Amino acid sequence: MITYALAFALVCFGLGLILNLWRLVLGPTVADRVLALDTMVVNVIAIIVLYGIQTGLGINFEAAMLFAMTGFVGTVAFCKYLLRGSVIE
């Protein structure tokens, strides 16, 4: 039963990733594109964690944590660039 639930969750997060890619390409404003990129990071983290649960390997959880940290830093830097025009002052 857990295999069906994992497969369903992977398909749902994959579909969410595709829809976020659509929003990233066709977003009317730059803020929409930043939000889509941040949501894509969250979806990729969920896919990595689900794959780790499916395979039973613990290394995937560490990779998801590293991806979350870099995604957060990237989102903050991009938002700061949009607000102030420069990242490093």
JSON list of C-alpha atoms in Angstrom, two decimals:
[
{"chain": "A", "resi": 1, "resn": "MET", "atom": "CA", "xyz": [0.00, 0.00, 0.00]},
{"chain": "A", "resi": 2, "resn": "ILE", "atom": "CA", "xyz": [2.86, 2.39, 0.77]},
{"chain": "A", "resi": 3, "resn": "THR", "atom": "CA", "xyz": [4.27, 1.87, -2.72]},
{"chain": "A", "resi": 4, "resn": "TYR", "atom": "CA", "xyz": [1.01, 3.10, -4.26]},
{"chain": "A", "resi": 5, "resn": "ALA", "atom": "CA", "xyz": [0.94, 6.11, -1.96]},
{"chain": "A", "resi": 6, "resn": "LEU", "atom": "CA", "xyz": [4.55, 6.97, -2.80]},
{"chain": "A", "resi": 7, "resn": "ALA", "atom": "CA", "xyz": [3.91, 6.61, -6.51]},
{"chain": "A", "resi": 8, "resn": "PHE", "atom": "CA", "xyz": [0.82, 8.81, -6.27]},
{"chain": "A", "resi": 9, "resn": "ALA", "atom": "CA", "xyz": [2.72, 11.45, -4.29]},
{"chain": "A", "resi": 10, "resn": "LEU", "atom": "CA", "xyz": [5.61, 11.42, -6.78]},
{"chain": "A", "resi": 11, "resn": "VAL", "atom": "CA", "xyz": [3.17, 11.93, -9.66]},
{"chain": "A", "resi": 12, "resn": "CYS", "atom": "CA", "xyz": [1.42, 14.77, -7.82]},
{"chain": "A", "resi": 13, "resn": "PHE", "atom": "CA", "xyz": [4.65, 16.58, -7.00]},
{"chain": "A", "resi": 14, "resn": "GLY", "atom": "CA", "xyz": [5.89, 16.03, -10.54]},
{"chain": "A", "resi": 15, "resn": "LEU", "atom": "CA", "xyz": [2.70, 17.58, -11.89]},
{"chain": "A", "resi": 16, "resn": "GLY", "atom": "CA", "xyz": [3.14, 20.47, -9.48]},
{"chain": "A", "resi": 17, "resn": "LEU", "atom": "CA", "xyz": [6.69, 20.92, -10.74]},
{"chain": "A", "resi": 18, "resn": "ILE", "atom": "CA", "xyz": [5.48, 21.09, -14.33]},
{"chain": "A", "resi": 19, "resn": "LEU", "atom": "CA", "xyz": [2.79, 23.64, -13.43]},
{"chain": "A", "resi": 20, "resn": "ASN", "atom": "CA", "xyz": [5.38, 25.75, -11.59]},
{"chain": "A", "resi": 21, "resn": "LEU", "atom": "CA", "xyz": [7.59, 25.63, -14.65]},
{"chain": "A", "resi": 22, "resn": "TRP", "atom": "CA", "xyz": [4.65, 26.95, -16.66]},
{"chain": "A", "resi": 23, "resn": "ARG", "atom": "CA", "xyz": [4.23, 29.81, -14.17]},
{"chain": "A", "resi": 24, "resn": "LEU", "atom": "CA", "xyz": [7.97, 30.49, -14.29]},
{"chain": "A", "resi": 25, "resn": "VAL", "atom": "CA", "xyz": [7.90, 30.87, -18.07]},
{"chain": "A", "resi": 26, "resn": "LEU", "atom": "CA", "xyz": [4.60, 32.75, -18.41]},
{"chain": "A", "resi": 27, "resn": "GLY", "atom": "CA", "xyz": [4.53, 34.71, -15.16]},
{"chain": "A", "resi": 28, "resn": "PRO", "atom": "CA", "xyz": [3.22, 38.23, -15.72]},
{"chain": "A", "resi": 29, "resn": "THR", "atom": "CA", "xyz": [5.53, 39.82, -13.14]},
{"chain": "A", "resi": 30, "resn": "VAL", "atom": "CA", "xyz": [8.97, 39.10, -11.80]},
{"chain": "A", "resi": 31, "resn": "ALA", "atom": "CA", "xyz": [7.52, 38.42, -8.34]},
{"chain": "A", "resi": 32, "resn": "ASP", "atom": "CA", "xyz": [5.42, 35.61, -9.82]},
{"chain": "A", "resi": 33, "resn": "ARG", "atom": "CA", "xyz": [8.56, 34.11, -11.31]},
{"chain": "A", "resi": 34, "resn": "VAL", "atom": "CA", "xyz": [10.40, 34.28, -7.97]},
{"chain": "A", "resi": 35, "resn": "LEU", "atom": "CA", "xyz": [7.48, 32.63, -6.23]},
{"chain": "A", "resi": 36, "resn": "ALA", "atom": "CA", "xyz": [7.33, 29.91, -8.89]},
{"chain": "A", "resi": 37, "resn": "LEU", "atom": "CA", "xyz": [11.05, 29.26, -8.54]},
{"chain": "A", "resi": 38, "resn": "ASP", "atom": "CA", "xyz": [10.77, 29.00, -4.76]},
{"chain": "A", "resi": 39, "resn": "THR", "atom": "CA", "xyz": [7.82, 26.62, -5.06]},
{"chain": "A", "resi": 40, "resn": "MET", "atom": "CA", "xyz": [9.79, 24.53, -7.54]},
{"chain": "A", "resi": 41, "resn": "VAL", "atom": "CA", "xyz": [12.54, 24.19, -4.93]},
{"chain": "A", "resi": 42, "resn": "VAL", "atom": "CA", "xyz": [9.98, 22.96, -2.40]},
{"chain": "A", "resi": 43, "resn": "ASN", "atom": "CA", "xyz": [8.59, 20.44, -4.91]},
{"chain": "A", "resi": 44, "resn": "VAL", "atom": "CA", "xyz": [12.05, 19.13, -5.77]},
{"chain": "A", "resi": 45, "resn": "ILE", "atom": "CA", "xyz": [12.80, 18.72, -2.06]},
{"chain": "A", "resi": 46, "resn": "ALA", "atom": "CA", "xyz": [9.58, 16.74, -1.65]},
{"chain": "A", "resi": 47, "resn": "ILE", "atom": "CA", "xyz": [10.47, 14.53, -4.63]},
{"chain": "A", "resi": 48, "resn": "ILE", "atom": "CA", "xyz": [13.95, 13.87, -3.21]},
{"chain": "A", "resi": 49, "resn": "VAL", "atom": "CA", "xyz": [12.49, 12.94, 0.18]},
{"chain": "A", "resi": 50, "resn": "LEU", "atom": "CA", "xyz": [9.85, 10.68, -1.35]},
{"chain": "A", "resi": 51, "resn": "TYR", "atom": "CA", "xyz": [12.49, 8.95, -3.45]},
{"chain": "A", "resi": 52, "resn": "GLY", "atom": "CA", "xyz": [14.56, 8.46, -0.29]},
{"chain": "A", "resi": 53, "resn": "ILE", "atom": "CA", "xyz": [11.59, 6.87, 1.46]},
{"chain": "A", "resi": 54, "resn": "GLN", "atom": "CA", "xyz": [10.97, 4.64, -1.55]},
{"chain": "A", "resi": 55, "resn": "THR", "atom": "CA", "xyz": [14.58, 3.43, -1.81]},
{"chain": "A", "resi": 56, "resn": "GLY", "atom": "CA", "xyz": [15.34, 3.43, 1.90]},
{"chain": "A", "resi": 57, "resn": "LEU", "atom": "CA", "xyz": [18.59, 5.37, 1.47]},
{"chain": "A", "resi": 58, "resn": "GLY", "atom": "CA", "xyz": [19.42, 8.01, 4.06]},
{"chain": "A", "resi": 59, "resn": "ILE", "atom": "CA", "xyz": [21.72, 10.04, 1.83]},
{"chain": "A", "resi": 60, "resn": "ASN", "atom": "CA", "xyz": [18.72, 11.51, -0.01]},
{"chain": "A", "resi": 61, "resn": "PHE", "atom": "CA", "xyz": [17.57, 13.31, 3.13]},
{"chain": "A", "resi": 62, "resn": "GLU", "atom": "CA", "xyz": [20.93, 15.03, 3.46]},
{"chain": "A", "resi": 63, "resn": "ALA", "atom": "CA", "xyz": [20.77, 16.04, -0.19]},
{"chain": "A", "resi": 64, "resn": "ALA", "atom": "CA", "xyz": [17.28, 17.45, 0.37]},
{"chain": "A", "resi": 65, "resn": "MET", "atom": "CA", "xyz": [18.55, 19.48, 3.32]},
{"chain": "A", "resi": 66, "resn": "LEU", "atom": "CA", "xyz": [21.42, 20.92, 1.28]},
{"chain": "A", "resi": 67, "resn": "PHE", "atom": "CA", "xyz": [19.04, 21.73, -1.57]},
{"chain": "A", "resi": 68, "resn": "ALA", "atom": "CA", "xyz": [16.69, 23.46, 0.88]},
{"chain": "A", "resi": 69, "resn": "MET", "atom": "CA", "xyz": [19.47, 25.64, 2.25]},
{"chain": "A", "resi": 70, "resn": "THR", "atom": "CA", "xyz": [20.74, 26.68, -1.16]},
{"chain": "A", "resi": 71, "resn": "GLY", "atom": "CA", "xyz": [17.19, 27.29, -2.37]},
{"chain": "A", "resi": 72, "resn": "PHE", "atom": "CA", "xyz": [16.49, 29.53, 0.60]},
{"chain": "A", "resi": 73, "resn": "VAL", "atom": "CA", "xyz": [19.67, 31.54, 0.10]},
{"chain": "A", "resi": 74, "resn": "GLY", "atom": "CA", "xyz": [18.93, 31.88, -3.61]},
{"chain": "A", "resi": 75, "resn": "THR", "atom": "CA", "xyz": [15.40, 33.11, -2.98]},
{"chain": "A", "resi": 76, "resn": "VAL", "atom": "CA", "xyz": [16.55, 35.65, -0.41]},
{"chain": "A", "resi": 77, "resn": "ALA", "atom": "CA", "xyz": [19.30, 36.91, -2.71]},
{"chain": "A", "resi": 78, "resn": "PHE", "atom": "CA", "xyz": [16.93, 37.24, -5.66]},
{"chain": "A", "resi": 79, "resn": "CYS", "atom": "CA", "xyz": [14.34, 39.10, -3.57]},
{"chain": "A", "resi": 80, "resn": "LYS", "atom": "CA", "xyz": [17.01, 41.44, -2.24]},
{"chain": "A", "resi": 81, "resn": "TYR", "atom": "CA", "xyz": [18.14, 42.09, -5.81]},
{"chain": "A", "resi": 82, "resn": "LEU", "atom": "CA", "xyz": [14.57, 42.92, -6.83]},
{"chain": "A", "resi": 83, "resn": "LEU", "atom": "CA", "xyz": [14.08, 45.30, -3.91]},
{"chain": "A", "resi": 84, "resn": "ARG", "atom": "CA", "xyz": [17.42, 47.12, -3.90]},
{"chain": "A", "resi": 85, "resn": "GLY", "atom": "CA", "xyz": [18.99, 46.47, -7.27]},
{"chain": "A", "resi": 86, "resn": "SER", "atom": "CA", "xyz": [22.13, 44.87, -5.85]},
{"chain": "A", "resi": 87, "resn": "VAL", "atom": "CA", "xyz": [22.84, 41.82, -3.74]},
{"chain": "A", "resi": 88, "resn": "ILE", "atom": "CA", "xyz": [26.13, 42.88, -2.19]},
{"chain": "A", "resi": 89, "resn": "GLU", "atom": "CA", "xyz": [26.33, 46.37, -0.80]}
]
